[in-house]
Coordinates of C-alpha atoms in Angstrom, one line a residue:
X601 CA -47.7 48.9 9.3
X602 CA -50.6 51.1 10.1
X603 CA -53.6 49.5 11.7
X604 CA -57.3 50.3 10.9
X605 CA -60.4 48.7 12.2
X606 CA -63.6 47.4 10.6
X607 CA -66.6 48.8 12.4
X608 CA -69.1 46.1 13.5
X609 CA -72.0 47.5 11.4
X610 CA -73.7 44.1 11.0
X611 CA -76.4 43.0 13.4
X612 CA -74.5 39.7 13.8
X613 CA -72.0 41.7 15.8
X614 CA -74.5 43.2 18.1
X615 CA -75.9 41.9 21.4
X616 CA -79.6 42.1 22.2
X617 CA -79.2 45.3 24.2
X618 CA -76.7 47.1 21.9
X619 CA -77.6 50.4 20.3
X620 CA -76.2 50.8 16.8
X621 CA -75.8 54.6 17.5
X622 CA -72.9 53.5 19.6
X623 CA -71.0 52.8 16.4
X624 CA -70.1 56.5 16.0
X625 CA -68.7 56.5 19.5
X626 CA -66.8 53.3 18.7
X627 CA -65.2 55.1 15.7
X628 CA -64.2 58.1 17.8
X629 CA -62.7 55.7 20.4
X630 CA -60.6 54.0 17.7
X631 CA -59.4 57.3 16.4
X632 CA -58.3 58.5 19.9
X633 CA -56.6 55.1 20.5
X634 CA -54.4 55.6 17.4
X635 CA -56.0 53.5 14.7
X636 CA -55.2 55.0 11.3
X637 CA -58.5 54.2 9.6
X638 CA -62.2 53.1 10.1
X639 CA -63.6 50.8 7.5
X640 CA -67.1 49.5 6.8
X641 CA -68.4 46.4 5.0
X642 CA -71.0 46.5 2.2
X643 CA -73.3 43.6 1.8
X644 CA -76.8 42.3 1.6
X645 CA -75.9 38.9 2.9
X646 CA -76.9 39.9 6.4
X647 CA -78.6 43.0 7.9
X648 CA -76.2 45.8 8.5
X649 CA -76.0 49.6 8.6
X650 CA -75.6 50.7 5.0
X651 CA -71.9 51.4 4.3
X652 CA -72.1 54.9 2.9
X653 CA -74.6 56.0 5.5
X654 CA -72.2 54.9 8.2
X655 CA -69.3 56.8 6.6
X656 CA -71.4 59.9 6.3
X657 CA -72.2 59.7 10.0
X658 CA -68.5 59.3 10.8
X659 CA -67.2 62.1 8.6
X660 CA -68.1 65.0 10.9
X661 CA -67.6 63.0 14.1
X662 CA -63.9 62.2 13.4
X663 CA -61.0 64.4 12.5
X664 CA -57.9 62.5 11.2
X665 CA -58.7 58.8 10.5
X666 CA -59.1 57.6 6.9
X667 CA -62.7 56.5 6.3
X668 CA -62.9 53.5 4.0
X669 CA -65.0 50.6 2.5
X670 CA -63.9 47.0 2.6
X671 CA -65.2 46.5 0.1
X672 CA -67.9 48.5 -1.6
X673 CA -69.8 46.6 -4.2
X674 CA -70.7 49.2 -6.9
X675 CA -73.2 47.0 -8.7
X676 CA -75.6 47.5 -5.7
X677 CA -76.0 51.2 -6.7
X678 CA -76.7 53.4 -9.7
X679 CA -73.2 54.5 -10.8
X680 CA -73.8 58.2 -11.1
X681 CA -75.6 58.3 -7.7
X682 CA -72.7 56.4 -6.1
X683 CA -70.2 58.9 -7.6
X684 CA -72.2 61.7 -6.0
X685 CA -72.4 59.9 -2.6
X686 CA -68.6 59.1 -2.5
X687 CA -67.7 62.7 -3.5
X688 CA -70.0 64.0 -0.8
X689 CA -68.4 61.8 1.9
X690 CA -64.9 62.9 0.7
X691 CA -66.0 66.5 1.0
X692 CA -67.6 66.1 4.4
X693 CA -64.5 64.3 5.7
X694 CA -62.1 66.8 4.3
X695 CA -60.6 64.4 1.8
X696 CA -60.2 61.4 4.1
X697 CA -62.0 58.8 2.0
X698 CA -60.5 55.6 0.5
X699 CA -62.8 53.3 -1.5
X700 CA -61.9 49.6 -1.8
X701 CA -64.2 48.0 -4.3
X702 CA -65.1 44.4 -5.4
X703 CA -67.4 42.6 -7.7
X704 CA -68.9 40.3 -5.0
X705 CA -68.2 36.8 -3.9
X706 CA -68.8 33.9 -6.3
X707 CA -71.6 31.4 -5.8
X708 CA -74.3 31.8 -3.1
X709 CA -72.7 34.9 -1.5
X710 CA -72.6 37.0 -4.6
X711 CA -74.8 35.9 -7.5
X712 CA -78.2 36.5 -5.7
X713 CA -77.1 40.1 -5.1
X714 CA -76.9 40.7 -8.8
X715 CA -80.4 39.4 -9.2
X716 CA -81.6 41.9 -6.5
X717 CA -79.7 44.7 -8.2
X718 CA -81.1 43.8 -11.7
X719 CA -77.5 43.8 -13.0
X720 CA -76.1 41.0 -15.2
X721 CA -73.7 38.5 -13.5
X722 CA -71.8 38.2 -16.8
X723 CA -69.0 40.7 -17.4
X724 CA -69.1 41.8 -13.8
X725 CA -65.4 42.6 -13.6
X726 CA -65.5 44.7 -16.8
X727 CA -68.6 46.5 -15.3
X728 CA -66.6 47.1 -12.1
X729 CA -63.6 48.6 -13.9
X730 CA -65.9 50.7 -16.1
X731 CA -67.9 52.0 -13.1
X732 CA -64.6 53.2 -11.5
X733 CA -63.6 54.9 -14.7
X734 CA -66.9 56.6 -14.8
X735 CA -66.5 57.9 -11.2
X736 CA -63.1 59.2 -12.0
X737 CA -64.3 61.0 -15.1
X738 CA -67.2 62.6 -13.3
X739 CA -64.9 63.7 -10.4
X740 CA -62.8 65.4 -13.1
X741 CA -65.8 67.2 -14.4
X742 CA -66.8 65.1 -17.4
X743 CA -70.3 65.8 -18.8
X744 CA -70.5 62.4 -20.7
X745 CA -69.1 58.9 -20.6
X746 CA -69.0 56.3 -23.3
X747 CA -67.8 52.9 -22.3
X748 CA -68.7 49.4 -23.6
X749 CA -71.2 48.8 -20.8
X750 CA -72.0 52.2 -19.3
X751 CA -72.9 55.1 -21.7
X752 CA -74.2 58.5 -20.6
X753 CA -74.4 61.2 -23.2
X754 CA -75.5 64.1 -21.0
X755 CA -74.6 64.2 -17.4
X756 CA -75.7 67.2 -15.3
X757 CA -73.0 68.9 -13.2
X758 CA -72.0 66.7 -10.3
X759 CA -70.4 67.6 -7.0
X760 CA -66.6 67.4 -7.0
X761 CA -64.7 65.6 -4.2
X762 CA -62.3 67.3 -1.9
X763 CA -59.2 66.1 -3.8
X764 CA -58.4 66.5 -7.5
X765 CA -59.2 63.2 -9.2
X766 CA -61.2 62.0 -6.2
X767 CA -60.5 59.5 -3.4
X768 CA -58.1 56.7 -4.0
X769 CA -59.7 53.5 -5.2
X770 CA -58.4 50.1 -4.1
X771 CA -59.3 46.6 -5.4
X772 CA -60.0 43.5 -3.4
X773 CA -59.2 40.1 -4.9
X774 CA -56.2 37.9 -5.5
X775 CA -56.9 36.0 -8.8
X776 CA -54.3 36.5 -11.5
X777 CA -56.7 38.8 -13.4
X778 CA -57.4 40.9 -10.3
X779 CA -53.7 41.3 -9.6
X780 CA -53.1 42.5 -13.2
X781 CA -56.1 44.9 -13.0
X782 CA -54.9 46.3 -9.7
X783 CA -51.4 47.0 -11.1
X784 CA -52.8 48.7 -14.2
X785 CA -55.6 50.7 -12.8
X786 CA -56.1 50.9 -9.1
X787 CA -54.6 52.9 -6.2
X788 CA -54.4 50.1 -3.7
X789 CA -54.8 46.4 -3.1
X790 CA -56.9 45.0 -0.3
X791 CA -56.9 41.1 -0.3
X792 CA -57.2 38.6 2.5
X793 CA -54.9 35.7 1.7
X794 CA -54.5 33.2 4.6
X795 CA -50.8 32.8 4.0
X796 CA -48.3 35.8 4.1
X797 CA -46.3 34.1 1.4
X798 CA -49.3 34.3 -0.9
X799 CA -49.5 38.0 -0.1
X800 CA -45.9 38.5 -1.0
X801 CA -46.3 36.6 -4.3
X802 CA -49.5 38.6 -5.2
X803 CA -47.8 41.9 -4.4
X804 CA -45.0 41.1 -6.8
X805 CA -47.5 40.4 -9.5
X806 CA -49.3 43.7 -8.8
X807 CA -46.1 45.6 -9.0
X808 CA -45.0 43.9 -12.2
X809 CA -48.3 44.8 -13.8
X810 CA -47.9 48.3 -12.6
X811 CA -44.4 48.6 -14.1
X812 CA -45.7 47.1 -17.4
X813 CA -48.3 49.9 -17.4
X814 CA -45.7 52.6 -16.7
X815 CA -46.7 53.1 -13.1
X816 CA -44.5 53.2 -10.0
X817 CA -44.9 50.6 -7.2
X818 CA -45.4 53.6 -4.8
X819 CA -48.6 54.4 -6.7
X820 CA -50.4 51.4 -5.2
X821 CA -51.1 51.0 -1.4
X822 CA -50.4 47.4 -0.2
X823 CA -53.2 46.7 2.3
X824 CA -54.6 43.6 4.0
X825 CA -58.0 42.6 5.4
X826 CA -57.7 40.3 8.4
X827 CA -59.9 38.9 11.1
X828 CA -58.4 39.1 14.6
X829 CA -59.3 37.7 18.0
X830 CA -56.9 38.3 20.9
X831 CA -57.4 35.8 23.8
X832 CA -54.9 34.3 26.2
X833 CA -57.1 31.2 26.3
X834 CA -56.4 29.8 22.9
X835 CA -59.4 27.4 22.9
X836 CA -61.8 30.0 24.1
X837 CA -60.6 32.4 21.4
X838 CA -61.1 29.8 18.7
X839 CA -64.6 29.0 19.9
X840 CA -65.5 32.6 19.9
X841 CA -64.1 33.1 16.4
X842 CA -65.9 30.0 15.2
X843 CA -69.2 31.5 16.5
X844 CA -68.3 34.7 14.7
X845 CA -67.6 32.8 11.4
X846 CA -70.9 31.0 11.7
X847 CA -72.9 34.1 12.5
X848 CA -71.2 36.2 9.7
X849 CA -70.8 33.6 6.9
X850 CA -72.7 30.5 8.0
X851 CA -69.5 28.4 7.9
X852 CA -67.2 27.1 10.6
X853 CA -63.9 28.7 11.4
X854 CA -61.9 25.9 9.8
X855 CA -63.5 26.6 6.5
X856 CA -63.1 30.4 6.8
X857 CA -59.4 30.0 7.5
X858 CA -58.9 28.3 4.2
X859 CA -60.1 31.4 2.2
X860 CA -59.5 34.4 4.5
X861 CA -56.7 35.7 6.7
X862 CA -57.7 34.9 10.3
X863 CA -55.5 35.0 13.4
X864 CA -56.4 34.1 16.9
X865 CA -54.3 33.7 20.0
X866 CA -52.4 35.7 22.6
X867 CA -51.3 39.3 21.9
X868 CA -47.8 38.1 21.1
X869 CA -49.1 35.4 18.7
X870 CA -51.3 38.0 16.9
X871 CA -48.4 40.4 16.7
X872 CA -46.0 37.8 15.3
X873 CA -48.6 36.9 12.6
X874 CA -49.2 40.5 11.7
X875 CA -45.4 41.1 11.5
X876 CA -45.2 38.2 9.0
X877 CA -47.7 40.1 6.8
X878 CA -45.7 43.3 7.2
X879 CA -42.5 41.4 6.1
X880 CA -44.6 40.3 3.1
X881 CA -45.2 43.9 2.1
X882 CA -48.4 45.0 3.9
X883 CA -48.3 48.6 4.9
X884 CA -52.0 49.1 6.0
X885 CA -54.1 46.4 7.7
X886 CA -57.8 46.5 8.3
X887 CA -58.6 44.4 11.4
X888 CA -62.0 42.8 11.7
X889 CA -62.5 42.1 15.4
X890 CA -63.8 38.7 16.3
X891 CA -66.6 39.5 18.8
X892 CA -70.4 39.2 18.8
X893 CA -71.5 42.2 20.8
X894 CA -70.4 45.8 21.1
X895 CA -68.9 45.4 24.6
X896 CA -66.7 42.6 23.4
X897 CA -65.8 44.6 20.3
X898 CA -64.6 47.4 22.5
X899 CA -62.6 44.9 24.6
X900 CA -60.9 43.6 21.4
X901 CA -60.3 47.2 20.3
X902 CA -58.4 47.9 23.5
X903 CA -56.4 44.8 23.1
X904 CA -55.5 45.7 19.5
X905 CA -54.6 49.2 20.7
X906 CA -51.8 47.8 22.7
X907 CA -50.2 46.3 19.6
X908 CA -50.1 49.6 17.6
X909 CA -46.7 50.9 18.8
X910 CA -45.0 47.6 18.0
X911 CA -46.6 47.3 14.6
X912 CA -45.4 50.8 13.7
X913 CA -41.8 49.7 14.6
X914 CA -40.0 47.8 11.9
X915 CA -39.8 44.1 12.9
X916 CA -36.0 44.0 12.5
X917 CA -35.5 47.0 14.8
X918 CA -38.0 45.5 17.4
X919 CA -36.1 42.2 17.4
X920 CA -32.8 44.0 18.0
X921 CA -34.3 45.9 20.9
X922 CA -35.7 42.7 22.4
X923 CA -32.2 41.0 22.1
X924 CA -30.4 43.9 23.8

């Protein structure tokens, strides 16, 4: 399993004295430490550095890490302008962009954003799929696009990304419809199920949908979004993660754990949980670090760094080594 990290771009993860310009240095530190990717959130729920602006700042400041979104919400942007922005970041990074997309959370977290964007809530999933199809068409040089929802008769020449066909596009979500759409259309899957068994079941559904569509399982990257807090004092770690959940989502940790993958505990406990997800099929994980200021974020980054060698070793081989 490769491990990436979600940058703390939201003000809820900054202390009073923190300078958001430190985020670029944070990304460089993660790259030097061996993290495989740097991801950013995209939301209007709370104040944060805008996702594509952050990736554009990271593109020339890093060299090898994948730059990604977890997850980008295309309905917040005009589709052709978003295609241009994504292609530009892919170019500036030398082809290191991966784009996970979503249609937004249901209820109070998502629906108001559609109102702000002046985009209908109805048919949001069809709109998402069609937006991705439009991007891919433009990245291949199309001068027009005629979908059911999006229709553009004359599109001026647009910038082409670094790679033919554009950056890989992943889908977040684990409903039966999302699993089927991932298998049919997308290049990767980035859910956050609380139980590794649910991940394994969902991945089987994704791969069946892919096979039914004539695609190979290898065409789809199995990824995971997970919140992590490493702390030898279990109670202290849970209190901190609870404060993080309240600051980020306005809900207690106990509620967040019901809907998202969250792990707190010692380094060994976190490693064991991540290995369970690896056994379920995860090959790339994006870790959101449970800390509420940049100094604590860096401390958690260093603690996660210590787990990288073990996570890159197959669990069965690691167990044999420990038994020797």
